[in-house]
Amino acid sequence: MVDSSMLILESPSLAMWERFQRGEDLRKVVDLQPLLLRWQRCRDLGAQGDGPATPVSVSSGDLAVRRDRAAAVFAEAGPILDRVTTGLTSRGVVALLADVDGVILLQRGGGKFLTAADRARIVEGAQWNEATRGTNAVGTALAEQRAVAVKGRAHYERAAHGLFCYGSPIKDPSGQVVAVLDVSGKLADDDPSFGFAIETAAAAVERVLRARAYSASVPGGLRLIESMLQRCAMAALIVEAPGVITHVNDKAGQIFGVAPVQCEGRSVESLFGVPYQTLCDEALSPGRGAVRVETDVVTCHAELEPLFLAPGRPFAMVVYLEPDVPFSVQRRDEAGPSRRPSAPMMDAVTALRGSDPAFTLAKIEAERLSNSDEAFMVVGETGAGKKRVVRAIHETGRRREAPFVVVDCARLAASAVEELLFGRARSGTSRAAVGAVEQNVGGTLYLEGAALLPSSVHTALAALIRFGTYRRVGEARVRRADVRVVLASDAPRSALGRELIEAMPARNVITLPALRNRSDKVELAIGALREDDPAGDDPWELSDEARARIARYEWPGNLAELFPMIKLARTLAGASRIVGERELTSAANKLRPKAG
C-alpha cells in the first residue's frame, strides 16, 4: 500500500552542512530541525560526512545470496523497474532495487548519469544504509519505513551533494519492509514526477505480492474469498496488515450503518475500537475468536480467521461478526425516497435488449466485467449504447450503491482536464480543489471521448488505471483512489496513446456494433415501443411497412436516434396502439434538427 506522506529533505546551504559536521549547536535553526534529526541519527550510527574510507560493497557471492533471499520481490520488481526506466534513460537517472540492508541488488537506466553513478558508487552490490552513507533515499526510507526524497546537501555524505534521490519502501503483505525502490540522478535533473513514479511502482509490487499471498493461502486466491464473502450468511469482512479494511459484505455494512464501500480503506480500529495488533494476538492465541467489538449500531462477537504469509505472521484475516441481539438498520447514505436498492441488480446486464450476434458477444464480456473491479474500455459509434452498457455493469457489480460519474472529455479544455480529474493542491491564496476521482469514492468514473484526452494527462491516468494511485495537480503527495475507471470512445483502443494502451488490457475492451449492422433492429424497436406499457393483453405493434422501414434504414444516430423516434411515434399513434410508416415519418421529421 502506498504511504502517501513522502518525507522530503530539501537541500540546505553548504554553511549549514559544514556547521553540523563541525558539531555546532543548530537547535535554534527551526526550519532545519527535520533534517537535523536524520543527520544526528546517521552520526550516532557512525556515518562520516566525507564518506567511508573505502567503498562499502558486498562480494559477488554475497550479492547472489541476497538476490536469492529476495527472490519473490526481485522477480516482481525487476520487470516493473524496467517499465519505470523506459524513457528515463534519456533523462539521465538510474532506478534501483535495494534489500533491507540497503545493498543495491539491481540497477537500471542511467544514460548520461552512468559515469557519475559509478563514481558515487550507485552500483549493484554497494551498500546505501544510513550507517555507511548517511541520509539517502534508500537508507532513510528503510529507517523511516516510508517514501523519502533527499536532495543535494541534504545528503549526509559530501560526495552526494550534487545528487537527488527518491526512495519508496516495498512492504510484504504482513507489513514488513523487504526492499526499497529508488530513482537517483544529478540535482540539476530533479523532477518531482520521479518520486511519483517510484511510489507508484512500489505500490504495484506490493499489490502483486499481496495477490500471490492470497493465492498461496487459499486455492482460488482473493477472487474466491471475495465471492465467498458475499455469499456468506454472516456479516464478514477482510482486514489486511497493518489494519486496513479492504472488503466488506452487505451484512457487515448494515452492522456499521453505512454502505460497504464507505468502510473499505478505513482502519479497523476506527470501526471496531480495537487495534489491529490486538486482533492479531487474539487470532494467534489458543482461544482465538473471543473478541467483542462495538460499532455505532450494535455490539458483536467477532470470530477471526487469519491468513498467514509464514508461520506466526498473518498478512490478513477474515472477520465474522455476530450481533448480540437481532437488529434492523437503515443505512445512513440511503435515507430518503431516492435511495438505491441494497440488493444487487443481478439482471441489469442480461436485461440489455438485443439478440444480434455481435451484441451478444459484447453482453458476454459485460457480464464478465460486472464480476470484476478492473478498468475497462467500451468502443462504439456515437449513440451505439456505450453508456447504457457501462451503467448496467455498474448497477450489477459491487459498486452499485456508489456514484456513477460521467466526464465528457470532448467538452473540456485540455488545460482543465487534469485538474478536473485529480484536483488541485492549495497554492498561496488559492484553495485546494477536489477532483472527480476523489469525489467518486467507491464508484465508477466514466470518461466519454477518452481518445480525445490530451497527452499531458496520459501518465497520471495510466497510473490510476494500473495502480489505483493519483496526485492532485501541484502536489507531491501520492493518494490512493477507490474508483473504477471506464474509458469510452468511438475510436479503437489503438487511438488512446501508448501509455493508456499499455494500461488498458485488450481483453478488457467491449466493442458495440453500429445499429445499421445489427440484425435485431426491429426487435429493439418493438422493445422500446412496449417499454413501460401497462396493457399486457393489447401490446403495441409495428405495422409491416414500419418494420420494413426500420430494417432497411441506416440509422446514423444509432440507438440514440431509434429510441426517441419510436417513443414519439407511439405518442403520435394515439389510441390505435399500432405504429405505422406514417407515424415514423412524422416522428423523424419532428426530431430532425432544424436548418439555420
Coordinates of N, CA, C and O in Angstrom, one line a residue, residues 1 73 170-178 205-214 239-243 276 307-309 313-316:
M1 N 0.8 -1.2 0.0 CA 0.0 0.0 0.0 C 0.9 1.2 0.0 O 2.0 1.3 0.5
V73 N 10.5 -10.7 -4.3 CA 10.5 -9.3 -4.6 C 11.2 -9.0 -5.9 O 10.8 -8.2 -6.8
I170 N 9.2 -1.2 -0.1 CA 8.3 -2.2 -0.5 C 8.0 -3.0 0.7 O 8.9 -3.6 1.3
K171 N 6.7 -3.2 1.1 CA 6.4 -4.0 2.2 C 5.7 -5.3 1.8 O 4.9 -5.3 0.8
D172 N 6.0 -6.3 2.5 CA 5.4 -7.6 2.1 C 3.9 -7.5 2.7 O 3.6 -6.6 3.4
P173 N 3.1 -8.5 2.4 CA 1.7 -8.4 2.8 C 1.5 -8.3 4.3 O 0.4 -7.9 4.7
S174 N 2.5 -8.7 5.1 CA 2.3 -8.6 6.5 C 2.7 -7.2 7.1 O 2.6 -7.0 8.3
G175 N 3.2 -6.4 6.2 CA 3.5 -5.0 6.6 C 5.0 -4.8 6.9 O 5.4 -3.7 7.3
Q176 N 5.8 -5.9 6.6 CA 7.3 -5.8 6.9 C 8.0 -5.3 5.6 O 7.8 -5.8 4.5
V177 N 8.9 -4.3 5.8 CA 9.7 -3.8 4.7 C 10.7 -4.9 4.2 O 11.4 -5.4 5.0
V178 N 10.6 -5.1 2.9 CA 11.5 -6.2 2.4 C 12.5 -5.6 1.3 O 13.4 -6.3 0.9
V205 N 4.3 -3.4 -7.0 CA 4.9 -4.6 -6.5 C 4.2 -5.2 -5.3 O 4.0 -6.4 -5.2
E206 N 3.8 -4.3 -4.4 CA 3.1 -4.7 -3.2 C 1.8 -5.4 -3.5 O 1.4 -6.4 -2.9
R207 N 1.1 -4.9 -4.5 CA -0.2 -5.5 -4.9 C 0.0 -6.9 -5.5 O -0.8 -7.8 -5.2
V208 N 1.1 -7.1 -6.2 CA 1.3 -8.4 -6.8 C 1.7 -9.4 -5.7 O 1.3 -10.5 -5.6
L209 N 2.6 -8.9 -4.7 CA 2.9 -9.8 -3.6 C 1.7 -10.1 -2.8 O 1.6 -11.3 -2.3
R210 N 0.8 -9.2 -2.6 CA -0.4 -9.5 -1.8 C -1.3 -10.5 -2.6 O -1.8 -11.4 -1.9
A211 N -1.4 -10.3 -3.9 CA -2.2 -11.3 -4.6 C -1.6 -12.7 -4.6 O -2.3 -13.7 -4.4
R212 N -0.3 -12.8 -4.6 CA 0.4 -14.1 -4.6 C 0.2 -14.7 -3.2 O 0.0 -15.9 -3.0
A213 N 0.2 -13.8 -2.1 CA 0.0 -14.4 -0.8 C -1.4 -15.0 -0.6 O -1.6 -16.0 0.0
Y214 N -2.4 -14.3 -1.2 CA -3.8 -14.8 -1.1 C -3.8 -16.2 -1.9 O -4.5 -17.1 -1.4
V239 N -9.6 -7.8 6.7 CA -8.7 -6.8 7.3 C -7.3 -7.2 6.9 O -6.9 -8.3 7.1
E240 N -6.6 -6.3 6.2 CA -5.2 -6.6 5.8 C -4.2 -5.8 6.7 O -4.6 -4.7 7.2
A241 N -3.0 -6.3 6.9 CA -2.0 -5.6 7.6 C -1.7 -4.3 6.9 O -1.7 -4.2 5.6
P242 N -1.5 -3.2 7.6 CA -1.4 -3.1 9.1 C -2.7 -2.7 9.8 O -2.7 -1.9 10.7
G243 N -3.8 -3.2 9.3 CA -5.1 -2.9 9.9 C -6.1 -2.2 9.0 O -7.0 -1.5 9.5
Y276 N -5.3 -3.3 15.4 CA -5.1 -4.5 14.6 C -4.2 -5.5 15.3 O -4.4 -6.7 15.2
L307 N -5.0 -15.3 7.8 CA -4.3 -15.9 6.6 C -2.8 -15.6 6.8 O -2.4 -14.4 7.0
F308 N -2.0 -16.6 6.6 CA -0.6 -16.5 7.0 C 0.3 -16.4 5.8 O 0.2 -17.1 4.8
L309 N 1.3 -15.4 5.9 CA 2.4 -15.3 5.0 C 3.5 -16.3 5.3 O 4.1 -16.9 4.4
R313 N 2.9 -15.2 11.2 CA 2.9 -13.9 10.5 C 1.7 -13.8 9.6 O 1.7 -14.0 8.4
P314 N 0.5 -13.4 10.2 CA -0.7 -13.2 9.4 C -0.5 -11.9 8.6 O 0.0 -10.9 9.0
F315 N -1.0 -12.0 7.3 CA -1.0 -10.8 6.5 C -2.4 -10.3 6.3 O -2.6 -9.1 5.8
A316 N -3.4 -11.1 6.7 CA -4.8 -10.6 6.6 C -5.6 -11.5 7.4 O -5.1 -12.6 7.9

